[in-house]
Backbone as a ProteinNet text record, in pm:
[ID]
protein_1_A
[PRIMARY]
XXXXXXXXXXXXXXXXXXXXXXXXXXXXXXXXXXXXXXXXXXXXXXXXXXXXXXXXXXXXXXXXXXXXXXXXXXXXXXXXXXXXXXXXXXXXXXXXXXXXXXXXXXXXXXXXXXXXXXXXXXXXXXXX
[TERTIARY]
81.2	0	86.1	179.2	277.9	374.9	405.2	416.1	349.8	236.9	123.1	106.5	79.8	81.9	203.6	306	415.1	451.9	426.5	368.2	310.8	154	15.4	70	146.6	217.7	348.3	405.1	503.4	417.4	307.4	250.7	172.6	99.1	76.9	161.3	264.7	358.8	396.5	446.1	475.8	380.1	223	112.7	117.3	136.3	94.5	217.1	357.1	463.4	433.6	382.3	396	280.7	188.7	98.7	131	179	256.5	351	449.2	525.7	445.7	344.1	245.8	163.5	169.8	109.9	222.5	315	441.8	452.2	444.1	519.7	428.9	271	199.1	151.7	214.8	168.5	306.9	405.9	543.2	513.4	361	351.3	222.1	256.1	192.2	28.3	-84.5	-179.7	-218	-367.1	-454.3	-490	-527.7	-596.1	-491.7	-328.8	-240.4	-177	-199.4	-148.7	-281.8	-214.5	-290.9	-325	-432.2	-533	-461.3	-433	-398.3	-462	-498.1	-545	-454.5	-431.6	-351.8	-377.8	-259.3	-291.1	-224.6	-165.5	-82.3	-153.9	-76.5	-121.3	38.6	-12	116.3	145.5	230.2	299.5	332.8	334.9	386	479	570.6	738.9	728.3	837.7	872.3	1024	1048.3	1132.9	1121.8	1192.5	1175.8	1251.8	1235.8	1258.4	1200.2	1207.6	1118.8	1220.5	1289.4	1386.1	1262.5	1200.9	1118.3	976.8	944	767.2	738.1	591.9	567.6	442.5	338.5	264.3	94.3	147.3	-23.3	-9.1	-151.4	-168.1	-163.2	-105.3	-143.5	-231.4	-200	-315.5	-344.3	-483	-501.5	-527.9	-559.6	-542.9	-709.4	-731.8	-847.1	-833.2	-731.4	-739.4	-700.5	-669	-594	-537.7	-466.3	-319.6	-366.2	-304.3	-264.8	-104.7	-98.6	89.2	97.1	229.9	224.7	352.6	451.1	544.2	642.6	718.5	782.3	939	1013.7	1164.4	1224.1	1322.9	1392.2	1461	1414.6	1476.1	1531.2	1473.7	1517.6	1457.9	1503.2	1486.8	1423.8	1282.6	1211.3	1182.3	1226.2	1218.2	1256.6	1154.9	1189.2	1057.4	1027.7	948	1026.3	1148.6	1197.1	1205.1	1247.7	1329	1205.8	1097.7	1027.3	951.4	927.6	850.6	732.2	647.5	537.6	568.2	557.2	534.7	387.1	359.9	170.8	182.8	57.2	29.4	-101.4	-176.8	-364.1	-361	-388	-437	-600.7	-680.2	-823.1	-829.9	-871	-867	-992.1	-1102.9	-1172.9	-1303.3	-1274.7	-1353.8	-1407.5	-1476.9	-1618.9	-1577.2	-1445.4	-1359.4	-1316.1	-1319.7	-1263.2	-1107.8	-1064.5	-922.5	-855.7	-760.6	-658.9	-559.5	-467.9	-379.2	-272.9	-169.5	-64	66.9	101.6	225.6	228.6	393.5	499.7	518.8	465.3	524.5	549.7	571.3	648.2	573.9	503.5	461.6	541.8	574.9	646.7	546.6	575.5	484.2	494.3	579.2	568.8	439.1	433.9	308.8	170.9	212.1	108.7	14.8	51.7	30.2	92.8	190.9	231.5	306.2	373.2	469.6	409.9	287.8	166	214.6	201.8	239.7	395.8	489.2	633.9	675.2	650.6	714.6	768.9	647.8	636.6	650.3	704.1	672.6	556	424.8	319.3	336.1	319	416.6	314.9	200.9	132.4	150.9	272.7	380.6	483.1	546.5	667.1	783.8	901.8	968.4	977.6	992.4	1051.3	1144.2
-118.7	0	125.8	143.3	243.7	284.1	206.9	162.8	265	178.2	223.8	410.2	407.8	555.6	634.1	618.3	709.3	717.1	596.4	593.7	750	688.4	778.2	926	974.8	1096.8	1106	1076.2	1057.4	1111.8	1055	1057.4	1242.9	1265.6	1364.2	1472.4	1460	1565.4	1588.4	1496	1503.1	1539.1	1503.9	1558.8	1714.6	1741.6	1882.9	1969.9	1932.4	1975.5	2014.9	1944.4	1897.5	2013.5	1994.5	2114.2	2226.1	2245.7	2388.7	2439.2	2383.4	2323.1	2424.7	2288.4	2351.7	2511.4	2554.4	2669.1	2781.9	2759.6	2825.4	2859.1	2768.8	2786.3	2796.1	2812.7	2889.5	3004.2	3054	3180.5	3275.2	3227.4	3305	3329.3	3287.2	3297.9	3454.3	3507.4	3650.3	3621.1	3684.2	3656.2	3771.8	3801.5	3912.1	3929.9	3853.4	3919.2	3942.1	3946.4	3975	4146.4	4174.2	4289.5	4407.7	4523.6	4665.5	4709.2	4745.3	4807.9	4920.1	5003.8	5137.9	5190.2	5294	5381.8	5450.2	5449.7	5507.3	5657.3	5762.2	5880.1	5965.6	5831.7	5930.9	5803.6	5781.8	5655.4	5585.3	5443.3	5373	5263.1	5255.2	5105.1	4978.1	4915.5	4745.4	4716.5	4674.5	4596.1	4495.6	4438.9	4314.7	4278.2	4454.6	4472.8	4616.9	4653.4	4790.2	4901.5	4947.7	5010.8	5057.8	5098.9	5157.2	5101	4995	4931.1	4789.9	4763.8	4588.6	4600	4698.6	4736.8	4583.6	4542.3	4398.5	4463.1	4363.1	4355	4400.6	4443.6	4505.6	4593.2	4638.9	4816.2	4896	4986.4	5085.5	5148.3	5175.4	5195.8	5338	5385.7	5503.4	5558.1	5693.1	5753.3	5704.4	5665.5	5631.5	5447.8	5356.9	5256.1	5203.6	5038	5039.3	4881.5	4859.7	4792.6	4704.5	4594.1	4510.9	4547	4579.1	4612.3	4480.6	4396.1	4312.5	4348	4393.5	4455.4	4566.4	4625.6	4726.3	4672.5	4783.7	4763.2	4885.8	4900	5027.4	4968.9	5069.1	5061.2	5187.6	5202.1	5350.3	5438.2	5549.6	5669.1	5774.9	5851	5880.7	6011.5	6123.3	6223.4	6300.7	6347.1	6367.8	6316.6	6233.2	6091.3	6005.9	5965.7	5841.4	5736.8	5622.4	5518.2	5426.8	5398.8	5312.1	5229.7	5085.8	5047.4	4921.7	4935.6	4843.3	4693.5	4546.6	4469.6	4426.3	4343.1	4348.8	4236.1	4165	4058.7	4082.4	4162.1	4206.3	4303	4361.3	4485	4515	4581.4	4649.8	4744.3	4788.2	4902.2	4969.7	4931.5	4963.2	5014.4	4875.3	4913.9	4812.6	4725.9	4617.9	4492.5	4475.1	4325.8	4282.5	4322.2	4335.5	4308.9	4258.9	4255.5	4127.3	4148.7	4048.4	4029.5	3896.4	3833.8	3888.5	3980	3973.4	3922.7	3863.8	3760.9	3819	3797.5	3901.7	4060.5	4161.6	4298.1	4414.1	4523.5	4598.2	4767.8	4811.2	4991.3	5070.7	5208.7	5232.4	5347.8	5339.5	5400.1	5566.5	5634.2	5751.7	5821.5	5743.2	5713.2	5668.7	5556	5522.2	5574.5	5607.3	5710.5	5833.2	5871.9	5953.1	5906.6	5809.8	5748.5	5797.4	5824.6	5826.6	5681.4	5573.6	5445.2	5434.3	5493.4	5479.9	5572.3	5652.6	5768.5	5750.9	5693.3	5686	5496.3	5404.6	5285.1	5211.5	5196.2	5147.2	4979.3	4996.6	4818.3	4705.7	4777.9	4658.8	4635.3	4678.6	4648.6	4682.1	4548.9	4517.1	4545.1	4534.1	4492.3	4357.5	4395.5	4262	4175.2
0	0	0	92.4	88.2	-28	-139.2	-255.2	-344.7	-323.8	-432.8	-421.4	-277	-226.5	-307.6	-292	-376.7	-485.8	-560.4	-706.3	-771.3	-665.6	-673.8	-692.9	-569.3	-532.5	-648.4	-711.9	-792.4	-910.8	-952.5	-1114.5	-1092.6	-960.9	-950.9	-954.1	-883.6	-879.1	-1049.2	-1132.6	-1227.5	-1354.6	-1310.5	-1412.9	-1389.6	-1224.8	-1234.7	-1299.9	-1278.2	-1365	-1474.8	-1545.3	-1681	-1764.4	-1665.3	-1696.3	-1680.6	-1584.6	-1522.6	-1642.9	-1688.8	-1817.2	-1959.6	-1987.2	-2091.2	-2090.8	-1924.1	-1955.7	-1978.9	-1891.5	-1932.8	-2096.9	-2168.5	-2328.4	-2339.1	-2340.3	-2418.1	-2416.4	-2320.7	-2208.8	-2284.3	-2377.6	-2423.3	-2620.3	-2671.7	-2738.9	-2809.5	-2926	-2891.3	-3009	-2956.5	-3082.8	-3045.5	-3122.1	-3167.6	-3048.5	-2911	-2813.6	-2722	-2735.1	-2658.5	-2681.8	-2819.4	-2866.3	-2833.4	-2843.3	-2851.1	-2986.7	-2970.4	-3129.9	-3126.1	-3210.9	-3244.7	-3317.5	-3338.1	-3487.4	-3577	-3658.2	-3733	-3748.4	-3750.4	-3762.3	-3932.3	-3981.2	-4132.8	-4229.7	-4347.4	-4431	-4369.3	-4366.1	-4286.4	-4404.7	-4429.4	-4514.1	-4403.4	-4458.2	-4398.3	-4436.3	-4385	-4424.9	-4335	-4436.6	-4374.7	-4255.7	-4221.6	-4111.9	-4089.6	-3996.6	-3896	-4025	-4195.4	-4269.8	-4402.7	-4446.1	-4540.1	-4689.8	-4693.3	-4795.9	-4827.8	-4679.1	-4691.6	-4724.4	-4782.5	-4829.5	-4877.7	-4809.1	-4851	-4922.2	-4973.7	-5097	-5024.2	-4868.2	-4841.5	-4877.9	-4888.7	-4932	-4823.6	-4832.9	-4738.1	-4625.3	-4518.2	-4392.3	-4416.5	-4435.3	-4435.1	-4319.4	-4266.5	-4141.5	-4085.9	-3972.1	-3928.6	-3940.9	-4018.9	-3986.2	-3881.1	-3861.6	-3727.3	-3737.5	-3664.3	-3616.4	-3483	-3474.3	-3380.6	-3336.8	-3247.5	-3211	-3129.2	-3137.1	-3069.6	-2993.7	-3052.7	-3002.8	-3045.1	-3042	-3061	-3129.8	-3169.6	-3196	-3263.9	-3224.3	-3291.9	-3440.8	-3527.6	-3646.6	-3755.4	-3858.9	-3946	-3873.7	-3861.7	-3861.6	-3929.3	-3875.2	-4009.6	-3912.8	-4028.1	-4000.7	-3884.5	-3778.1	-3625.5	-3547	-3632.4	-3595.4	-3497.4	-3471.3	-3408.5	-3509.8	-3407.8	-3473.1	-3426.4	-3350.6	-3340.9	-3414.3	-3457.3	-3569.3	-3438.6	-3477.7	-3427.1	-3530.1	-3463.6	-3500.7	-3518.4	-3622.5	-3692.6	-3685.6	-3673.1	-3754.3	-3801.6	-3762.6	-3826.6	-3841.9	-3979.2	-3958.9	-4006	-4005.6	-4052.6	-4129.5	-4226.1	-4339.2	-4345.4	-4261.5	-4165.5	-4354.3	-4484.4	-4591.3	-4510.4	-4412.1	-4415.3	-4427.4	-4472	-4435.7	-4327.6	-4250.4	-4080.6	-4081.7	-3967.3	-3957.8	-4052.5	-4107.5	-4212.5	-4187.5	-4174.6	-4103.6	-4253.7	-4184.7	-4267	-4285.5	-4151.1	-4140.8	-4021.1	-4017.7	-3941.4	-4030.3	-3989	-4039.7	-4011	-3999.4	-3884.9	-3964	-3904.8	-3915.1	-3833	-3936.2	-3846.7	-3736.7	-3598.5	-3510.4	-3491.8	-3540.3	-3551.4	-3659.1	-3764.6	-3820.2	-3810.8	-3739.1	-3668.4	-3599.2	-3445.1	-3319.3	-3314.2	-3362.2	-3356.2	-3205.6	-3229.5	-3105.9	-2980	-2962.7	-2865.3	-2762.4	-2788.7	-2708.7	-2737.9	-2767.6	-2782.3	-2680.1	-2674.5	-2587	-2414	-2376	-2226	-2249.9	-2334.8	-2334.5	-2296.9	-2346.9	-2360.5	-2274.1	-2113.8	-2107.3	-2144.3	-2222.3	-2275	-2391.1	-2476	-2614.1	-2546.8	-2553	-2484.7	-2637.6	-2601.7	-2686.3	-2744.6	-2865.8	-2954.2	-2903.9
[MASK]
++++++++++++++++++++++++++++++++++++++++++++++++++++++++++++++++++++++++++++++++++++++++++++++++++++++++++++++++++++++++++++++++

């Protein structure tokens, strides 16, 4: 019986690990209800990194659309805008299609907000 008992206590300790485990690594991964909505305040492009060299094949965000930020990163330098670029993965164009999964892609946030959530670090967009 005493046996059996630590077994018992052995498989538990190790189920609840294991779970503990599983919530860990899924709890380090980023989606649509982890990131901040933004509105866009200029027309914003999409790249496929923190510069205006990686323009990918979406169209353009006009002012009044809006953004999923999932996270932040310093990159080119635009104007006396800053160096900040927002990481995407949804954006809305706000024509009646709702939000559209665009990969990995990076706006830059001086455009965006007007580095409104860059300035004072937004700690609900963390860094990249």
């Amino acid at each position: 019986m005493r046996i059996r008992f630590g077994r018992r206590a052995a498989m538990a300790v190790t189920a609840a690990a294991l779970s503990v485990g599983a919530i860990v690594t899924t709890a380090g991964t980023a989606s649509a209800a982890d990131a901040v909505q933004l509105t866009t305040s200029h027309w914003v492009g999409i790249y496929a990194d923190a510069n205006t060299n990686s323009k990918i094949g979406w169209p353009d965000l006009a002012p009044g659309d809006w953004i999923y930020a999932n996270c932040w990163k310093v990159g080119q330098s635009i104007g006396s805008y800053g160096d900040t670029w927002y990481q995407v993965s949804y954006v809305d164009y706000e024509d009646g299609y709702g939000w559209r999964y665009v990969g990995t892609g990076y706006t830059f946030a001086g455009y965006v907000d007007n580095n409104a959530h860059t300035v004072n670090r937004d700690p609900n967009i963390p860094q990249c």
